[in-house]
XYZ file of C-alpha atoms in Angstrom:
751
model
C -53.020 16.906 17.856
C -52.498 16.882 14.099
C -49.221 18.707 14.584
C -48.102 16.126 17.169
C -48.884 13.349 14.686
C -46.936 15.222 12.025
C -43.889 15.544 14.298
C -44.182 11.891 15.337
C -44.307 10.753 11.714
C -41.209 12.796 10.864
C -39.337 11.401 13.879
C -40.288 7.834 12.987
C -39.200 8.265 9.376
C -35.945 9.881 10.511
C -35.142 7.074 12.951
C -35.638 4.557 10.153
C -33.283 6.562 7.940
C -30.610 6.827 10.642
C -30.739 3.103 11.333
C -30.799 2.143 7.652
C -33.857 -0.080 8.039
C -35.257 -1.112 4.691
C -39.002 -1.309 4.092
C -40.001 -4.714 2.766
C -41.841 -4.772 -0.568
C -45.459 -5.830 -0.678
C -46.357 -9.446 -1.262
C -47.412 -8.669 -4.824
C -43.989 -7.228 -5.674
C -41.534 -9.633 -4.056
C -38.119 -9.526 -5.818
C -36.607 -12.553 -7.475
C -33.417 -13.937 -5.874
C -30.294 -12.399 -7.394
C -28.148 -14.727 -9.461
C -24.596 -13.379 -9.222
C -21.053 -14.618 -8.616
C -18.282 -13.265 -6.370
C -14.684 -13.987 -7.383
C -11.600 -13.197 -5.293
C -8.131 -12.984 -6.853
C -4.738 -11.823 -5.646
C -3.983 -12.771 -2.061
C -5.390 -15.855 -0.359
C -7.758 -14.064 2.051
C -7.344 -16.667 4.781
C -3.525 -16.650 4.610
C -2.808 -13.000 3.919
C -0.635 -10.281 5.350
C -1.738 -6.733 6.000
C -1.493 -4.871 2.702
C -1.632 -7.867 0.340
C -3.557 -6.846 -2.819
C -7.054 -8.280 -3.203
C -9.452 -7.986 -6.138
C -13.170 -8.651 -5.657
C -15.215 -9.123 -8.840
C -19.018 -9.326 -8.717
C -20.472 -10.720 -11.951
C -23.961 -11.473 -13.216
C -25.702 -8.376 -11.826
C -28.388 -6.589 -13.866
C -27.837 -3.179 -15.455
C -27.696 -0.291 -13.011
C -26.550 -2.440 -10.094
C -24.208 -0.946 -7.506
C -22.127 -2.342 -4.657
C -19.984 -1.341 -1.706
C -18.073 -3.116 1.041
C -17.473 -2.906 4.787
C -15.143 -4.696 7.191
C -17.352 -6.636 9.615
C -16.607 -8.884 12.595
C -17.196 -12.618 12.378
C -19.809 -13.343 13.549
C -21.719 -10.098 13.056
C -23.173 -9.056 16.407
C -26.969 -9.360 16.691
C -28.040 -7.361 19.758
C -29.785 -4.275 18.386
C -33.204 -3.147 19.561
C -35.867 -1.306 17.613
C -36.514 2.176 19.028
C -39.940 2.551 20.596
C -41.076 -1.004 21.137
C -37.494 -1.972 22.131
C -37.853 -5.389 20.550
C -34.959 -7.249 18.839
C -33.870 -5.788 15.504
C -32.196 -8.546 13.445
C -31.978 -6.431 10.260
C -28.627 -7.085 8.567
C -28.587 -3.556 7.188
C -29.087 -2.061 10.647
C -26.359 -4.293 12.112
C -23.854 -3.483 9.348
C -24.601 0.224 9.785
C -24.119 0.012 13.548
C -21.099 -2.268 13.878
C -19.111 -2.254 10.605
C -17.448 1.142 10.334
C -14.428 3.183 11.425
C -12.018 0.262 10.953
C -8.380 1.334 11.377
C -5.670 -0.440 9.394
C -2.319 -1.019 11.101
C -0.215 -0.872 7.935
C -1.392 2.558 6.824
C -2.045 3.943 10.300
C -5.323 5.354 8.981
C -8.937 4.327 8.544
C -9.605 1.629 5.953
C -12.230 3.587 4.064
C -14.787 2.010 1.753
C -15.885 4.150 -1.203
C -17.875 7.209 -0.185
C -20.507 6.320 -2.793
C -21.701 2.964 -4.080
C -19.693 1.761 -7.085
C -21.684 1.214 -10.266
C -21.517 -1.710 -12.650
C -19.142 -1.297 -15.573
C -20.895 -0.825 -18.895
C -17.861 -2.461 -20.520
C -17.402 -5.629 -18.464
C -20.828 -5.742 -16.745
C -18.959 -6.373 -13.475
C -18.476 -4.449 -10.255
C -14.803 -4.587 -9.270
C -13.069 -3.598 -6.033
C -9.258 -3.437 -6.082
C -8.367 -3.224 -2.408
C -5.941 -4.832 0.024
C -6.374 -7.147 2.994
C -6.523 -4.985 6.151
C -5.476 -5.779 9.699
C -6.379 -3.773 12.765
C -9.366 -2.818 14.894
C -12.453 -0.665 14.884
C -12.338 2.643 16.746
C -14.222 2.019 20.032
C -17.659 3.642 19.938
C -21.054 3.780 21.612
C -23.778 1.748 19.868
C -26.957 3.618 20.884
C -29.455 0.759 20.567
C -27.249 -2.125 21.755
C -27.981 -2.687 25.489
C -24.361 -3.629 26.260
C -22.794 -0.605 24.525
C -25.433 2.103 24.794
C -25.037 5.501 26.418
C -28.635 5.515 27.640
C -28.846 5.174 31.433
C -31.187 2.786 33.164
C -34.275 4.378 34.583
C -37.318 4.966 32.482
C -35.686 2.592 29.994
C -35.206 -0.899 31.416
C -33.083 -2.408 28.638
C -29.754 -0.466 28.965
C -27.036 -2.667 30.487
C -23.877 -0.557 30.300
C -23.192 0.972 33.724
C -19.429 0.982 32.997
C -19.862 2.950 29.747
C -18.174 0.295 27.602
C -17.576 1.051 23.926
C -17.836 -1.451 21.108
C -14.830 -2.543 19.047
C -13.561 -5.608 17.195
C -10.239 -6.814 15.784
C -9.238 -8.430 12.500
C -5.938 -10.315 12.543
C -4.522 -13.828 12.240
C -6.471 -14.925 15.329
C -9.703 -13.052 14.635
C -11.141 -13.658 11.147
C -13.461 -11.049 9.698
C -15.669 -10.652 6.644
C -15.530 -8.224 3.760
C -19.280 -7.587 3.763
C -20.638 -6.734 0.312
C -23.733 -4.555 -0.003
C -25.298 -5.077 -3.440
C -28.087 -2.819 -4.666
C -30.321 -3.474 -7.665
C -32.663 -0.806 -9.061
C -36.364 -1.375 -9.604
C -37.616 -2.601 -12.961
C -41.065 -2.894 -14.497
C -41.422 -6.403 -13.080
C -39.363 -6.297 -9.884
C -38.872 -3.801 -7.060
C -35.508 -2.454 -5.939
C -33.647 -4.709 -3.560
C -30.542 -4.781 -1.390
C -28.526 -7.918 -0.682
C -25.724 -8.400 1.849
C -23.067 -10.988 1.002
C -20.691 -12.214 3.725
C -18.971 -14.936 1.698
C -15.485 -13.332 1.802
C -13.744 -14.251 5.048
C -10.172 -13.142 5.707
C -7.325 -13.363 8.209
C -4.385 -10.968 8.084
C -1.075 -11.221 9.890
C 1.448 -8.411 10.199
C 3.761 -7.918 7.196
C 6.952 -9.925 7.364
C 8.731 -13.093 6.295
C 7.360 -16.291 7.781
C 8.821 -19.713 7.023
C 6.112 -22.333 7.518
C 6.362 -26.070 8.055
C 9.983 -26.101 9.256
C 11.599 -26.574 12.658
C 13.105 -23.107 12.943
C 16.780 -22.243 13.257
C 19.147 -25.163 13.832
C 22.857 -25.690 14.468
C 23.624 -25.853 10.744
C 21.341 -22.987 9.686
C 23.139 -20.435 7.538
C 22.849 -16.664 7.889
C 21.758 -14.931 4.695
C 21.929 -11.152 4.153
C 19.553 -9.989 1.448
C 17.468 -7.009 0.361
C 13.742 -7.179 1.069
C 12.888 -7.632 -2.600
C 14.346 -11.164 -2.453
C 12.581 -12.147 0.772
C 9.682 -14.158 -0.632
C 12.011 -16.146 -2.855
C 14.246 -16.963 0.115
C 11.180 -18.080 2.081
C 10.103 -20.282 -0.827
C 13.516 -21.907 -1.107
C 13.650 -22.544 2.634
C 10.233 -24.189 2.630
C 11.115 -26.237 -0.449
C 14.079 -27.744 1.405
C 12.883 -28.114 4.999
C 9.076 -28.332 5.023
C 8.769 -31.874 3.551
C 10.707 -33.339 6.501
C 10.027 -30.538 9.025
C 13.779 -30.053 9.333
C 15.561 -26.925 10.525
C 15.452 -24.098 8.005
C 18.546 -23.877 5.785
C 18.927 -20.075 5.920
C 18.021 -17.494 8.530
C 17.026 -14.418 6.505
C 18.454 -11.046 7.555
C 17.053 -8.074 5.640
C 19.907 -5.669 4.897
C 20.692 -3.162 2.179
C 23.124 -4.515 -0.374
C 26.174 -2.568 0.812
C 25.596 -3.592 4.435
C 24.915 -7.184 3.398
C 28.098 -7.354 1.331
C 30.109 -6.070 4.294
C 28.461 -8.635 6.579
C 29.392 -11.338 4.089
C 32.966 -10.077 3.779
C 33.463 -10.162 7.554
C 31.991 -13.640 7.893
C 28.896 -12.431 9.743
C 26.778 -13.819 6.893
C 27.340 -17.043 4.991
C 25.491 -16.030 1.843
C 24.266 -12.736 0.408
C 22.043 -11.500 -2.441
C 22.924 -8.639 -4.782
C 21.913 -7.465 -8.228
C 25.207 -5.853 -9.171
C 28.071 -8.109 -8.116
C 30.640 -6.271 -6.018
C 29.793 -2.791 -7.317
C 28.106 -1.765 -4.057
C 30.677 -3.383 -1.742
C 32.639 -1.095 0.571
C 35.291 -3.794 1.046
C 36.165 -7.020 -0.760
C 38.497 -9.368 1.077
C 36.634 -12.665 1.102
C 36.958 -14.692 -2.092
C 33.523 -15.260 -3.537
C 31.449 -16.709 -6.321
C 28.504 -14.745 -7.724
C 25.858 -17.323 -8.614
C 23.058 -16.084 -10.914
C 19.727 -16.891 -9.253
C 16.955 -14.948 -11.038
C 16.187 -12.035 -13.343
C 14.797 -8.797 -11.947
C 14.498 -5.230 -13.215
C 14.400 -1.637 -12.038
C 10.958 -0.140 -12.695
C 8.979 3.027 -12.220
C 5.628 1.784 -10.935
C 2.370 3.724 -11.148
C 0.014 3.296 -8.190
C -3.527 4.582 -8.490
C -6.711 5.023 -10.473
C -7.959 6.674 -13.641
C -11.550 7.343 -14.837
C -11.127 5.225 -17.953
C -14.371 3.241 -17.669
C -18.088 4.101 -17.682
C -21.025 3.030 -15.540
C -24.267 1.751 -17.036
C -25.699 5.270 -16.757
C -22.764 6.722 -18.716
C -21.023 8.333 -15.741
C -17.256 8.101 -15.267
C -15.960 5.061 -13.396
C -12.484 4.863 -11.854
C -10.452 1.768 -12.664
C -7.280 0.553 -11.004
C -4.366 1.476 -13.235
C -3.152 -1.802 -14.714
C -1.890 -0.926 -18.201
C 1.741 0.021 -18.746
C 1.982 3.782 -19.213
C 4.575 4.815 -21.803
C 7.491 6.945 -20.575
C 10.327 8.348 -22.671
C 13.792 8.554 -21.124
C 13.388 12.338 -20.807
C 10.099 11.848 -18.927
C 11.812 9.515 -16.476
C 14.828 11.796 -16.048
C 12.699 14.909 -15.479
C 10.440 13.122 -13.006
C 13.405 12.308 -10.761
C 15.586 15.404 -11.124
C 13.460 18.575 -11.478
C 11.836 18.625 -8.027
C 8.390 17.782 -6.710
C 7.117 21.327 -6.138
C 4.753 22.995 -8.633
C 4.124 20.163 -11.107
C 1.668 22.511 -12.826
C 4.643 24.561 -14.083
C 8.305 23.517 -13.935
C 8.110 20.836 -11.229
C 8.834 17.323 -12.546
C 10.044 19.099 -15.679
C 6.453 19.939 -16.637
C 5.770 16.381 -17.795
C 2.317 16.264 -16.136
C 0.841 19.517 -17.485
C -2.062 19.361 -19.928
C -0.851 18.810 -23.463
C 2.614 17.528 -22.546
C 4.089 14.730 -24.636
C 3.651 12.290 -21.738
C -0.011 13.193 -21.191
C -0.814 13.085 -24.928
C 0.876 9.701 -25.214
C -1.151 8.161 -22.358
C -4.972 8.485 -22.444
C -5.212 7.239 -18.842
C -3.057 10.161 -17.672
C -5.082 12.613 -19.736
C -8.277 11.325 -18.085
C -6.988 12.093 -14.578
C -8.024 15.535 -13.339
C -8.142 17.437 -10.076
C -10.678 16.342 -7.486
C -11.804 19.951 -6.962
C -11.084 21.571 -10.318
C -9.273 20.852 -13.564
C -6.479 23.294 -12.695
C -5.230 20.713 -10.201
C -4.856 18.022 -12.878
C -1.017 18.202 -13.081
C -0.755 17.927 -9.289
C -3.077 14.912 -9.255
C -1.120 13.172 -12.007
C 2.135 13.881 -10.172
C 0.661 12.542 -6.921
C 0.882 15.765 -4.922
C -2.233 15.667 -2.720
C -0.692 17.026 0.496
C 2.148 19.265 1.609
C 4.164 16.416 3.141
C 4.375 14.020 0.180
C 5.035 15.007 -3.408
C 4.093 11.846 -5.246
C 7.324 9.876 -5.842
C 8.813 7.431 -3.353
C 11.033 4.365 -3.064
C 13.367 2.679 -0.581
C 16.212 4.493 1.152
C 19.503 2.614 1.084
C 22.289 1.580 -1.244
C 20.728 -0.619 -3.893
C 21.004 -1.982 -7.409
C 17.658 -0.329 -8.243
C 18.910 3.296 -8.502
C 22.298 2.105 -9.766
C 20.831 0.436 -12.861
C 18.427 3.320 -13.501
C 20.955 6.138 -13.144
C 23.602 4.241 -15.134
C 21.157 4.122 -18.051
C 20.238 7.828 -17.737
C 23.803 8.994 -17.121
C 24.974 11.493 -19.739
C 21.519 12.308 -21.109
C 20.817 16.077 -21.268
C 17.582 15.691 -19.292
C 19.433 13.873 -16.484
C 20.321 17.236 -14.953
C 19.153 18.707 -11.670
C 16.707 21.578 -11.690
C 17.437 24.884 -10.002
C 17.170 24.475 -6.229
C 17.860 26.865 -3.353
C 17.948 26.381 0.399
C 15.929 28.260 3.034
C 18.415 31.157 2.802
C 17.811 31.324 -0.953
C 21.360 30.117 -1.609
C 21.797 27.796 -4.568
C 22.234 24.173 -3.521
C 25.463 22.391 -4.388
C 24.803 20.278 -7.479
C 21.838 22.386 -8.604
C 21.618 22.710 -12.420
C 24.417 20.139 -12.759
C 24.453 16.588 -14.137
C 23.027 13.937 -11.821
C 25.454 11.170 -12.744
C 25.254 7.693 -11.219
C 23.557 7.312 -7.827
C 23.213 4.259 -5.631
C 20.762 5.640 -3.057
C 17.494 7.330 -4.067
C 17.884 9.712 -1.154
C 20.919 11.262 -2.865
C 18.613 12.693 -5.552
C 17.404 15.305 -3.047
C 20.834 16.981 -2.823
C 20.729 16.736 0.955
C 17.866 19.241 1.188
C 14.374 18.504 2.496
C 12.751 20.937 0.088
C 13.769 19.286 -3.191
C 11.392 16.285 -3.149
C 12.751 14.510 -6.208
C 12.089 11.240 -4.369
C 10.518 11.153 -0.900
C 12.184 7.834 -0.091
C 11.336 5.727 2.957
C 13.181 3.113 4.989
C 11.877 -0.382 4.219
C 9.120 -1.728 2.015
C 6.427 -1.398 4.680
C 6.980 2.348 4.914
C 6.949 2.681 1.131
C 3.602 0.870 1.060
C 2.284 3.181 3.775
C 3.332 6.175 1.703
C 1.164 5.172 -1.281
C -1.704 3.458 0.545
C -4.275 6.182 -0.195
C -3.637 6.020 -3.930
C -3.571 2.213 -3.768
C -7.029 2.060 -2.138
C -8.438 4.960 -4.143
C -11.460 5.691 -1.946
C -10.500 9.139 -0.638
C -11.774 12.454 -1.943
C -8.450 13.075 -3.668
C -9.231 10.141 -5.986
C -12.640 11.379 -7.169
C -11.378 11.932 -10.724
C -8.413 9.578 -10.556
C -5.207 9.732 -8.524
C -1.631 8.528 -8.864
C 1.567 7.955 -6.911
C 4.882 6.744 -8.302
C 7.390 4.257 -6.857
C 10.972 3.711 -8.020
C 11.420 0.043 -7.209
C 12.057 -3.380 -8.719
C 9.752 -5.688 -10.655
C 9.459 -8.233 -7.827
C 8.284 -5.595 -5.344
C 5.907 -3.982 -7.843
C 4.370 -7.353 -8.719
C 3.996 -8.345 -5.076
C 2.068 -5.136 -4.349
C 0.010 -4.984 -7.539
C 1.663 -1.798 -8.850
C 1.824 -1.181 -12.609
C 5.343 -0.658 -14.073
C 5.658 1.797 -16.944
C 6.952 0.804 -20.378
C 10.217 2.348 -21.609
C 11.621 3.080 -25.092
C 12.823 0.017 -26.983
C 15.185 1.936 -29.266
C 13.061 1.329 -32.348
C 10.325 3.907 -31.829
C 8.202 1.680 -29.600
C 7.975 0.814 -25.910
C 8.676 -2.349 -23.961
C 7.229 -3.272 -20.561
C 8.990 -5.459 -17.976
C 7.597 -8.966 -18.498
C 9.119 -12.450 -18.242
C 9.584 -12.413 -22.005
C 11.300 -9.001 -22.135
C 13.569 -9.797 -19.165
C 14.681 -13.064 -20.734
C 15.256 -11.246 -24.023
C 17.540 -8.844 -22.158
C 19.352 -11.777 -20.538
C 20.541 -12.809 -23.997
C 22.892 -9.808 -23.771
C 24.523 -10.866 -20.488
C 28.288 -10.574 -20.131
C 30.757 -11.482 -17.371
C 32.010 -8.517 -15.341
C 35.542 -8.078 -13.996
C 34.504 -9.273 -10.530
C 33.084 -12.537 -11.883
C 29.439 -11.497 -11.676
C 27.077 -11.364 -14.644
C 25.794 -8.041 -15.933
C 23.355 -7.281 -18.745
C 24.603 -4.831 -21.348
C 21.840 -2.678 -22.887
C 21.730 -3.179 -26.621
C 19.465 -2.508 -29.541
C 17.117 -5.454 -29.011
C 13.562 -4.005 -29.193
C 12.186 -7.026 -27.309
C 14.499 -6.529 -24.306
C 13.514 -4.473 -21.264
C 16.447 -2.062 -20.853
C 16.703 -1.984 -17.019
C 16.985 -5.747 -16.476
C 19.585 -7.106 -14.058
C 20.645 -10.460 -12.592
C 20.011 -11.271 -8.935
C 22.952 -13.338 -7.672
C 23.838 -15.293 -4.559
C 27.186 -14.255 -3.130
C 28.801 -17.382 -1.654
C 32.348 -18.057 -0.346
C 34.915 -19.901 -2.424
C 36.703 -21.044 0.731
C 35.051 -23.352 3.285
C 33.078 -22.092 6.269
C 35.113 -22.144 9.486
C 34.350 -21.441 13.135
C 36.073 -18.960 15.468
C 38.999 -21.346 15.939
C 39.382 -21.763 12.154
C 38.027 -25.312 12.177
C 35.881 -26.351 9.176
C 32.115 -26.416 9.775
C 31.223 -29.507 7.794
C 27.478 -29.502 8.536
C 27.029 -25.851 7.591
C 29.168 -26.317 4.489
C 26.929 -29.180 3.383
C 23.892 -26.986 4.025
C 25.402 -24.208 1.912
C 26.125 -26.608 -0.943
C 22.553 -27.906 -0.835
C 21.097 -24.403 -0.768
C 23.037 -23.004 -3.740
C 22.444 -26.151 -5.803
C 18.723 -25.960 -5.076
C 18.688 -22.296 -6.127
C 19.976 -23.160 -9.599
C 17.782 -26.213 -10.074
C 14.363 -26.708 -8.448
C 14.507 -23.239 -6.929
C 13.889 -21.759 -10.367
C 10.305 -23.001 -10.034
C 9.884 -21.430 -6.576
C 10.783 -17.814 -7.269
C 8.775 -15.065 -5.603
C 6.284 -12.869 -7.501
C 7.864 -10.858 -10.312
C 11.229 -12.635 -10.401
C 11.921 -14.419 -13.692
C 13.763 -17.754 -14.096
C 17.194 -17.778 -15.679
C 17.632 -18.520 -19.362
C 19.325 -21.855 -20.198
C 22.611 -20.051 -20.864
C 22.530 -18.208 -17.528
C 21.445 -21.363 -15.720
C 24.496 -23.179 -17.057
C 26.731 -20.320 -15.877
C 25.004 -20.412 -12.482
C 25.609 -24.122 -12.034
C 29.282 -23.636 -12.903
C 29.556 -20.819 -10.332
C 27.766 -22.927 -7.697
C 30.253 -25.762 -8.153
C 33.101 -23.443 -7.076
C 31.639 -22.797 -3.619
C 33.765 -24.259 -0.812
C 36.555 -25.488 -3.087
C 39.293 -23.454 -1.362
C 41.091 -24.129 1.910
C 40.253 -23.567 5.561
C 43.575 -21.759 5.994
C 42.640 -19.209 3.321
C 39.238 -18.752 4.913
C 40.805 -18.100 8.316
C 43.204 -15.545 6.818
C 40.323 -13.763 5.039
C 38.323 -13.524 8.232
C 41.155 -11.827 10.108
C 41.958 -9.403 7.290
C 38.312 -8.480 6.686
C 37.951 -7.140 10.217
C 40.431 -4.369 9.358
C 40.892 -4.370 5.588
C 43.682 -2.409 3.955
C 43.041 0.380 1.500
C 43.566 -1.933 -1.451
C 40.682 -4.105 -0.332
C 38.151 -1.328 -0.034
C 35.874 0.158 -2.599
C 32.490 1.660 -2.157
C 29.248 2.725 -3.632
C 29.065 6.267 -4.887
C 26.239 8.771 -4.856
C 27.682 10.912 -7.588
C 27.163 14.669 -7.617
C 27.644 14.736 -11.342
C 29.882 13.774 -14.188
C 30.940 10.281 -15.129
C 31.906 7.683 -12.496
C 35.043 5.580 -12.605
C 33.064 2.880 -14.407
C 29.623 2.596 -15.929
C 28.374 1.642 -12.496
C 27.888 -2.039 -13.246
C 31.277 -3.597 -13.909
C 33.048 -3.301 -10.566
C 33.426 -1.200 -7.433
C 32.642 2.481 -7.801
C 35.070 4.944 -6.297
C 33.325 6.869 -3.518
C 32.692 10.351 -4.869
C 30.766 11.817 -1.992
C 27.115 11.754 -1.075
C 24.498 14.391 -1.631
C 22.263 13.180 1.154
C 22.187 11.032 4.263
C 22.536 7.291 3.887
C 20.308 4.766 5.596
C 22.051 5.043 8.972
C 22.072 8.838 8.912
C 18.445 8.923 7.797
C 17.501 6.697 10.718
C 19.302 9.027 13.108
C 17.621 12.080 11.613
C 14.265 10.361 11.909
C 14.829 10.153 15.678
C 15.475 13.884 15.933
C 12.614 15.287 13.881
C 8.987 14.322 13.277
C 8.445 12.202 10.198
C 5.321 11.798 8.112
C 4.810 8.357 9.640
C 5.103 9.685 13.217
C 2.805 12.611 12.499
C 0.248 10.283 10.928
C 0.492 7.947 13.912
C -0.190 10.881 16.230
C -3.168 11.871 14.090
C -4.521 8.335 14.236
C -4.203 8.241 18.028
C -5.873 11.625 18.314
C -8.686 10.543 16.018
C -9.301 7.490 18.180
C -9.743 9.587 21.345
C -13.172 11.172 21.543
C -14.404 13.084 24.586
C -18.206 13.382 24.583
C -19.671 16.764 25.407
C -22.051 15.162 27.868
C -23.528 11.691 28.512
C -25.600 10.701 25.507
C -23.972 13.241 23.186
C -23.257 10.537 20.616
C -26.932 9.651 20.491
C -27.923 13.288 20.167
C -25.408 13.636 17.329
C -27.121 10.824 15.463
C -30.511 12.478 16.032
C -29.480 15.964 14.896
C -30.834 15.308 11.385
C -34.170 14.363 12.979
C -34.269 17.608 14.940
C -33.620 19.446 11.706
C -36.599 17.678 10.150
C -38.731 18.667 13.136
C -37.621 22.271 12.672
C -38.685 22.135 9.043
C -42.090 20.857 10.110
C -42.524 23.505 12.801
C -41.097 26.472 10.919
C -44.066 27.200 8.593
C -46.774 27.258 11.311
C -44.474 29.140 13.710
C -43.751 31.769 11.082
C -47.481 32.050 10.448
C -48.230 32.688 14.115
C -45.545 35.357 14.409
C -46.529 37.067 11.174
C -50.134 37.248 12.305
C -49.088 38.668 15.677
C -50.584 35.716 17.562
C -48.932 34.063 20.587
C -47.363 30.655 20.058
C -49.290 27.644 21.417
C -48.231 26.474 24.872
C -47.008 23.087 23.596
C -44.703 24.807 21.097
C -43.314 27.164 23.764
C -42.556 24.203 26.059
C -40.782 22.322 23.253
C -38.683 25.386 22.423
C -37.722 25.854 26.084
C -36.578 22.228 26.354
C -34.464 22.501 23.211
C -32.814 25.682 24.537
C -32.103 23.976 27.867
C -30.476 21.032 26.085
C -28.366 23.432 24.023
C -27.145 25.232 27.173
C -26.161 21.949 28.837
C -24.165 21.033 25.732
């Protein structure tokens, strides 16, 4: 009987461990209530979109405190039973353990994983900080063993099961189903107080799908304009719309159409769009028939953004603590050129030009980079710094499509010795065209791969959502690959980087120092603005050490001639709407810019107001003539963006249309077509997510048995010593032990 008691005690202790039930302290050692504060910054949790950055800061905790988080439904279900007596089990810890796990995020297409281990308090700030994002999605359906409505136990000897249809538990978090970011806070024991665990459900969130949503207006009306613009300008366009129509709940002034700049400029030229946004005047236009005014609207900049974590902090116990990378890493021009031209393979040798190897100038210059090492061993440190965690993504990404972003960057690097392609061969070991040659000026990041899928200079994606998906693991930082820090890199613009919480690097200022993209440094660069031949404003890099060197001007492209309908009759209402919109952009709209965009300087604002006054000052006859000619423009009216193989383009890339010099890779349309023919990383990941969500149990109750396997192991440990003693002594095993062994073998055979 003693052995039965021993087995029973082990089983009872194991069940408590599986369920996460805490043992209450004795009356003489009751803990004092914790006095702490929870602060949320970044997105508004109740008005967020999937992927919006969110920082949770827990302050006021004692030394040695730890915390973690889980996505939980609201309200948290309270239907668990205690094994044995089968009485209600209201324990918050048991309920969180049972219901709040395996939550799948729609944006990433993967599980939204909390840290694998509790996060310790920072010895520096005395806070526990979680840099995460607002998720949207649903929990993977699962059996809840001790919930009557979702159990796998059949009715019979047990009266409480109530799941004849074998339902599985799940919950959703979206704009219609708020959830909580449940915090689990642990405090170690002290001489005067026992250890304690507190659950905090104060953070409630709603998350809609990513996208542009104009609130408070009456939707599209008869006089609503069509605006073609790149995604980076979307939040500003939403803000301007709401500024004009929300106070009176009028129709929105502009219907936003997200298009790459070359496509948007063509739409504008043909009259399919009434207004367009570009950062480089007519440089990216494939045709220019329609007379236009480029109206400066905001300052933006091309940036290389670092996404990830570095072990630059310490816990109270002295152990390493990962922190979200927020400081501006310092890159030389050669570092930037090598990153984007020497290939993504083998960053531990010649890949990325060797900039991430131990002891490189870049690593020595940046302590945060030096602190990052391989999750498994230090030999993987260069790969981790470069962002190569898998065989389908090599660490650097950005948006596919013709854009000012690569144009400004490559124009600045053009002619530098390091801005030269590495040595690349195809699958037949033949040298790729352009290999070892100068990169030149490019207008599409995809062109940097020389048309070959094995180069991986930039693994660009179509649209901002897909770029965010590409770097989501490094952004969250909770996977095994981020144990000792992890990084990804995004070639993008300051507005997009700011919106997503990515950290732009600082670049040389020409005086031996480095300058980061900030409102101050962008406005300093704007002091060097000059008019281009096409009437737009460009910023000429100079020797100003305070100026960020990749700054550019975002401009509204608006028609000089009046808007007309299909019969060439003036559209007075739409013309008035256009005049209101462009005037608002260069007045009150400067206070409603999206994240990361910087208001114009007084000098640029004056130029913008002058350009805005020219809109619609032409004639309806001229507008009608333009519309007809733009449908089939002559050779003299066409230009086009170039994706240069090498050498120097017809201009510096910023003063007017570039002559088309051929493309080294598919454009956006071709890339979309190719994506339909071959599996992409996104489609493969989606298939993996679907497969992971489908679980076929080995037999009814297998999930429960899986949870109890650790208990059976404990039983084996209890039984092994006496069993070994019997066998060693040559004595037969007791009957009760033989029967138990036979039952276990029978269960194993049925499995």
